[in-house]
Short mmCIF file of C-alpha atoms in Angstrom, two decimals:
data_model
loop_
_atom_site.label_atom_id
_atom_site.label_comp_id
_atom_site.label_asym_id
_atom_site.label_seq_id
_atom_site.Cartn_x
_atom_site.Cartn_y
_atom_site.Cartn_z
CA UNK A 12 -81.39 232.25 122.24
CA UNK A 13 -82.18 228.76 123.57
CA UNK A 14 -80.41 227.98 126.82
CA UNK A 15 -78.31 224.85 126.94
CA UNK A 16 -79.78 222.68 129.70
CA UNK A 17 -76.52 220.98 130.43
CA UNK A 18 -74.72 224.31 130.73
CA UNK A 19 -77.50 225.61 133.02
CA UNK A 20 -77.23 222.56 135.21
CA UNK A 21 -73.49 222.88 135.47
CA UNK A 22 -73.78 226.54 136.32
CA UNK A 23 -76.31 225.74 139.01
CA UNK A 24 -73.93 223.17 140.46
CA UNK A 25 -71.03 225.63 140.56
CA UNK A 26 -72.98 228.43 142.18
CA UNK A 27 -75.27 226.63 144.62
CA UNK A 28 -73.48 223.49 145.67
CA UNK A 29 -70.88 225.28 147.95
CA UNK A 30 -73.73 226.99 149.78
CA UNK A 31 -75.49 223.68 150.24
CA UNK A 32 -72.32 222.07 151.57
CA UNK A 33 -71.75 224.95 153.98
CA UNK A 34 -75.27 224.71 155.33
CA UNK A 35 -75.19 220.95 155.71
CA UNK A 36 -71.69 221.00 157.27
CA UNK A 37 -72.92 223.42 159.95
CA UNK A 38 -76.09 221.45 160.59
CA UNK A 39 -78.25 224.06 158.77
CA UNK A 40 -81.16 223.65 156.45
CA UNK A 41 -80.23 224.54 152.84
CA UNK A 42 -83.67 225.95 151.88
CA UNK A 43 -83.75 228.21 154.95
CA UNK A 44 -80.19 229.40 154.20
CA UNK A 45 -81.14 230.26 150.64
CA UNK A 46 -84.25 232.07 151.74
CA UNK A 47 -82.23 234.24 154.10
CA UNK A 48 -79.73 234.91 151.36
CA UNK A 49 -82.55 236.31 149.22
CA UNK A 50 -83.66 238.61 152.05
CA UNK A 51 -80.07 239.78 152.48
CA UNK A 52 -79.92 240.96 148.92
CA UNK A 53 -82.11 243.90 149.69
CA UNK A 54 -80.05 247.00 150.50
CA UNK A 55 -80.99 250.06 152.44
CA UNK A 56 -81.77 251.99 149.28
CA UNK A 57 -83.68 249.18 147.50
CA UNK A 58 -87.40 249.87 147.53
CA UNK A 59 -87.92 246.86 145.26
CA UNK A 60 -85.87 244.48 143.09
CA UNK A 61 -86.64 242.52 139.93
CA UNK A 62 -86.34 238.77 139.92
CA UNK A 63 -83.38 239.11 137.59
CA UNK A 64 -81.59 241.37 140.01
CA UNK A 65 -82.38 239.14 142.96
CA UNK A 66 -80.96 236.10 141.20
CA UNK A 67 -77.87 238.08 140.09
CA UNK A 68 -77.10 239.32 143.65
CA UNK A 69 -77.77 236.01 145.30
CA UNK A 70 -76.18 233.95 142.52
CA UNK A 71 -79.16 231.66 142.66
CA UNK A 72 -80.94 229.84 139.94
CA UNK A 73 -84.05 231.69 138.74
CA UNK A 74 -86.50 228.87 139.38
CA UNK A 75 -85.07 228.32 142.90
CA UNK A 76 -85.27 231.99 143.73
CA UNK A 77 -88.82 232.25 142.50
CA UNK A 78 -89.95 229.20 144.53
CA UNK A 79 -88.34 230.68 147.66
CA UNK A 80 -89.81 234.13 147.06
CA UNK A 81 -93.31 232.73 146.75
CA UNK A 82 -92.80 230.80 149.97
CA UNK A 83 -91.56 233.92 151.74
CA UNK A 84 -94.51 235.86 150.35
CA UNK A 85 -96.95 233.43 151.98
CA UNK A 86 -95.44 234.37 155.33
CA UNK A 87 -95.38 238.10 154.55
CA UNK A 88 -91.64 238.56 154.37
CA UNK A 89 -91.70 239.70 150.76
CA UNK A 90 -94.46 241.11 148.53
CA UNK A 91 -94.69 240.89 144.81
CA UNK A 92 -95.61 244.09 142.96
CA UNK A 93 -97.94 244.42 139.99
CA UNK A 94 -94.91 244.95 137.67
CA UNK A 95 -93.44 241.61 138.86
CA UNK A 96 -90.77 243.10 141.12
CA UNK A 97 -90.36 242.17 144.77
CA UNK A 98 -90.11 244.26 147.92
CA UNK A 99 -89.71 243.39 151.63
CA UNK A 100 -92.99 242.65 153.35
CA UNK A 101 -94.52 243.67 156.73
CA UNK A 102 -93.26 240.56 158.49
CA UNK A 103 -89.63 241.58 157.72
CA UNK A 104 -90.31 244.99 159.22
CA UNK A 105 -91.92 243.56 162.31
CA UNK A 106 -89.03 241.18 162.84
CA UNK A 107 -86.56 244.06 162.70
CA UNK A 108 -88.67 246.12 165.11
CA UNK A 109 -88.77 243.23 167.56
CA UNK A 110 -84.97 242.86 167.28
CA UNK A 111 -84.38 246.49 168.02
CA UNK A 112 -86.86 246.54 170.89
CA UNK A 113 -85.31 243.50 172.62
CA UNK A 114 -81.69 244.24 171.97
CA UNK A 115 -79.69 245.83 174.78
CA UNK A 116 -76.80 247.58 173.01
CA UNK A 117 -75.07 248.44 176.28
CA UNK A 118 -74.94 244.71 177.07
CA UNK A 119 -72.67 244.36 174.06
CA UNK A 120 -70.91 247.75 173.96
CA UNK A 121 -69.77 247.90 177.57
CA UNK A 122 -68.08 244.50 177.66
CA UNK A 123 -66.26 245.39 174.45
CA UNK A 124 -65.09 248.68 175.89
CA UNK A 125 -63.86 246.91 179.05
CA UNK A 126 -61.91 244.43 177.03
CA UNK A 127 -60.47 247.19 174.87
CA UNK A 128 -59.41 249.19 177.90
CA UNK A 129 -57.72 246.13 179.43
CA UNK A 130 -55.94 245.35 176.10
CA UNK A 131 -54.56 248.89 175.62
CA UNK A 132 -54.32 250.17 179.20
CA UNK A 133 -56.32 253.28 178.22
CA UNK A 134 -59.83 254.64 178.60
CA UNK A 135 -62.28 253.42 175.92
CA UNK A 136 -65.47 255.11 174.74
CA UNK A 137 -68.28 254.74 172.21
CA UNK A 138 -69.53 257.79 170.40
CA UNK A 139 -72.67 258.33 168.28
CA UNK A 140 -73.76 261.14 166.03
CA UNK A 141 -76.39 263.65 167.25
CA UNK A 142 -77.10 265.97 164.33
CA UNK A 143 -73.94 267.96 163.68
CA UNK A 144 -72.33 266.83 166.95
CA UNK A 145 -71.22 263.59 168.67
CA UNK A 146 -71.90 262.38 172.15
CA UNK A 147 -70.32 259.77 174.38
CA UNK A 148 -72.84 256.97 174.83
CA UNK A 149 -70.69 254.53 176.88
CA UNK A 150 -67.27 254.72 178.52
CA UNK A 151 -64.88 252.61 180.55
CA UNK A 152 -62.08 254.37 182.45
CA UNK A 153 -58.54 253.04 181.96
CA UNK A 154 -56.37 251.60 184.76
CA UNK A 155 -53.74 254.35 184.54
CA UNK A 156 -53.70 256.92 187.40
CA UNK A 157 -53.48 259.75 184.84
CA UNK A 158 -56.13 259.42 182.20
CA UNK A 159 -58.42 261.43 179.93
CA UNK A 160 -61.95 261.93 181.24
CA UNK A 161 -64.89 262.46 178.79
CA UNK A 162 -68.24 263.56 180.17
CA UNK A 163 -71.06 261.19 179.26
CA UNK A 164 -73.76 262.92 177.17
CA UNK A 165 -71.65 266.04 176.33
CA UNK A 166 -72.19 267.35 172.82
CA UNK A 167 -68.84 267.53 171.07
CA UNK A 168 -67.87 268.71 167.55
CA UNK A 169 -67.62 266.16 164.77
CA UNK A 170 -64.70 267.85 163.05
CA UNK A 171 -62.38 267.86 166.03
CA UNK A 172 -60.90 264.66 167.40
CA UNK A 173 -60.66 261.19 165.86
CA UNK A 174 -64.07 259.83 167.04
CA UNK A 175 -65.88 262.58 165.17
CA UNK A 176 -63.64 262.44 162.12
CA UNK A 177 -64.29 258.74 161.78
CA UNK A 178 -68.03 259.27 162.00
CA UNK A 179 -67.85 261.99 159.30
CA UNK A 180 -65.67 259.80 157.08
CA UNK A 181 -67.96 256.83 157.15
CA UNK A 182 -70.99 259.13 156.72
CA UNK A 183 -69.51 260.01 153.31
CA UNK A 184 -67.84 263.32 154.04
CA UNK A 185 -65.80 264.41 150.97
CA UNK A 186 -62.12 265.34 151.04
CA UNK A 187 -58.74 263.67 151.03
CA UNK A 188 -58.56 263.36 154.84
CA UNK A 189 -61.86 261.47 154.92
CA UNK A 190 -60.94 259.35 151.92
CA UNK A 191 -57.76 258.32 153.74
CA UNK A 192 -59.73 257.46 156.88
CA UNK A 193 -62.14 255.28 154.87
CA UNK A 194 -59.22 253.57 153.17
CA UNK A 195 -57.35 252.84 156.44
CA UNK A 196 -60.43 252.11 158.55
CA UNK A 197 -59.22 254.23 161.52
CA UNK A 198 -57.97 257.69 162.48
CA UNK A 199 -55.83 259.15 165.26
CA UNK A 200 -55.50 262.66 166.55
CA UNK A 201 -53.20 264.39 169.02
CA UNK A 202 -54.29 267.65 170.70
CA UNK A 203 -56.93 268.34 168.08
CA UNK A 204 -59.85 269.01 170.38
CA UNK A 205 -58.14 269.11 173.77
CA UNK A 206 -54.53 269.98 174.36
CA UNK A 207 -52.32 267.06 175.33
CA UNK A 208 -55.04 264.47 174.64
CA UNK A 209 -54.50 261.71 172.05
CA UNK A 210 -57.13 259.33 170.63
CA UNK A 211 -57.43 256.65 168.00
CA UNK A 212 -60.85 255.57 166.63
CA UNK A 213 -62.58 253.10 164.27
CA UNK A 214 -66.14 252.87 162.93
CA UNK A 215 -68.91 250.72 164.32
CA UNK A 216 -71.82 249.57 162.11
CA UNK A 217 -75.29 248.53 163.17
CA UNK A 218 -78.39 246.86 161.70
CA UNK A 219 -78.01 246.25 157.95
CA UNK A 220 -74.54 247.76 158.16
CA UNK A 221 -75.58 251.35 158.62
CA UNK A 222 -73.02 253.49 160.45
CA UNK A 223 -73.77 253.47 164.17
CA UNK A 224 -70.87 255.43 165.63
CA UNK A 225 -67.19 255.12 166.55
CA UNK A 226 -65.17 253.46 169.24
CA UNK A 227 -61.95 255.00 170.57
CA UNK A 228 -59.25 254.89 173.19
CA UNK A 229 -57.89 258.10 174.69
CA UNK A 230 -55.13 259.19 177.03
CA UNK A 231 -52.39 261.79 177.61
CA UNK A 232 -50.46 262.64 174.48
CA UNK A 233 -47.09 262.04 176.16
CA UNK A 234 -48.14 258.44 176.84
CA UNK A 235 -49.73 258.00 173.41
CA UNK A 236 -47.37 259.44 170.72
CA UNK A 237 -48.06 258.83 167.08
CA UNK A 238 -46.25 255.47 166.91
CA UNK A 239 -48.08 254.07 169.84
CA UNK A 240 -51.48 255.25 168.51
CA UNK A 241 -50.76 253.53 165.19
CA UNK A 242 -49.67 250.47 167.07
CA UNK A 243 -53.01 250.38 168.84
CA UNK A 244 -54.97 250.89 165.58
CA UNK A 245 -55.34 247.21 164.76
CA UNK A 246 -56.60 246.47 168.32
CA UNK A 247 -59.14 249.26 168.01
CA UNK A 248 -60.33 248.03 164.57
CA UNK A 249 -60.59 244.44 165.82
CA UNK A 250 -62.81 245.60 168.73
CA UNK A 251 -64.92 247.80 166.42
CA UNK A 252 -65.33 245.05 163.87
CA UNK A 253 -66.30 242.46 166.49
CA UNK A 254 -68.87 244.93 167.86
CA UNK A 255 -70.18 245.58 164.31
CA UNK A 256 -70.63 241.89 163.65
CA UNK A 257 -72.41 241.50 167.03
CA UNK A 258 -74.81 244.31 166.13
CA UNK A 259 -75.19 243.85 162.39
CA UNK A 260 -74.91 240.14 162.06
CA UNK A 261 -73.13 238.20 159.33
CA UNK A 262 -71.59 239.96 156.29
CA UNK A 263 -73.96 241.12 153.47
CA UNK A 264 -73.64 243.12 150.27
CA UNK A 265 -73.74 246.24 152.52
CA UNK A 266 -70.80 245.17 154.69
CA UNK A 267 -68.06 247.80 154.29
CA UNK A 268 -64.86 246.41 152.81
CA UNK A 269 -62.72 247.72 155.68
CA UNK A 270 -64.61 245.52 158.15
CA UNK A 271 -64.15 242.29 156.26
CA UNK A 272 -60.47 243.26 155.57
CA UNK A 273 -59.57 243.58 159.25
CA UNK A 274 -61.94 241.18 160.93
CA UNK A 275 -60.05 238.01 161.86
#
């Protein structure tokens, strides 16, 4: 079927003009913005994508996408396969490796934990997964004279306590409990791993929106009853989401819905 050139032009204007306006309004270069949008269409599981799929995901005109892909290929950021599909090139991998090598996660995590502790008046911690366990990677003690202490580097169970439950949930663990956590974007627990200790946690995502770990506040259960934990949930999620954006960058197709829902 022959494509109506007027219809195609109108469609191109509807799809691409807002992006051009955004780039120009922020002082950006439209061509660079579009090229980055094409790179962002590749997901963690995508070994390669067809031109049709790239244009569908980026909502970009086919001729524009092809021109940008060929330019990116000259610099090694994408490679065209023999079947016509496209995959990320070695330059993209090298750029990611340099980012990881130069990025000091503690320089971002610890200030966030400090701000979270000051906002809630409780101790704040960041947990990551280590096989079938979790470990505390960073921690800021709260200002209260009575507080919960977590030993840095200690291997703790994933299925006891809100930090581990959140990690399991956003790792895809099946079951109603984990479905509810994914839907809400946070989880709280009281006395689950340690008697009289209460926590509330939210997920943190890293490069390309892969799960990195969880952030939590903790304290004595008599100071943090259920109602107060739920009241702190939005503060926890805001901190976790801001940390995720600092680590993962701007939203992409891989950005979990819960992050974009709660992020201000």
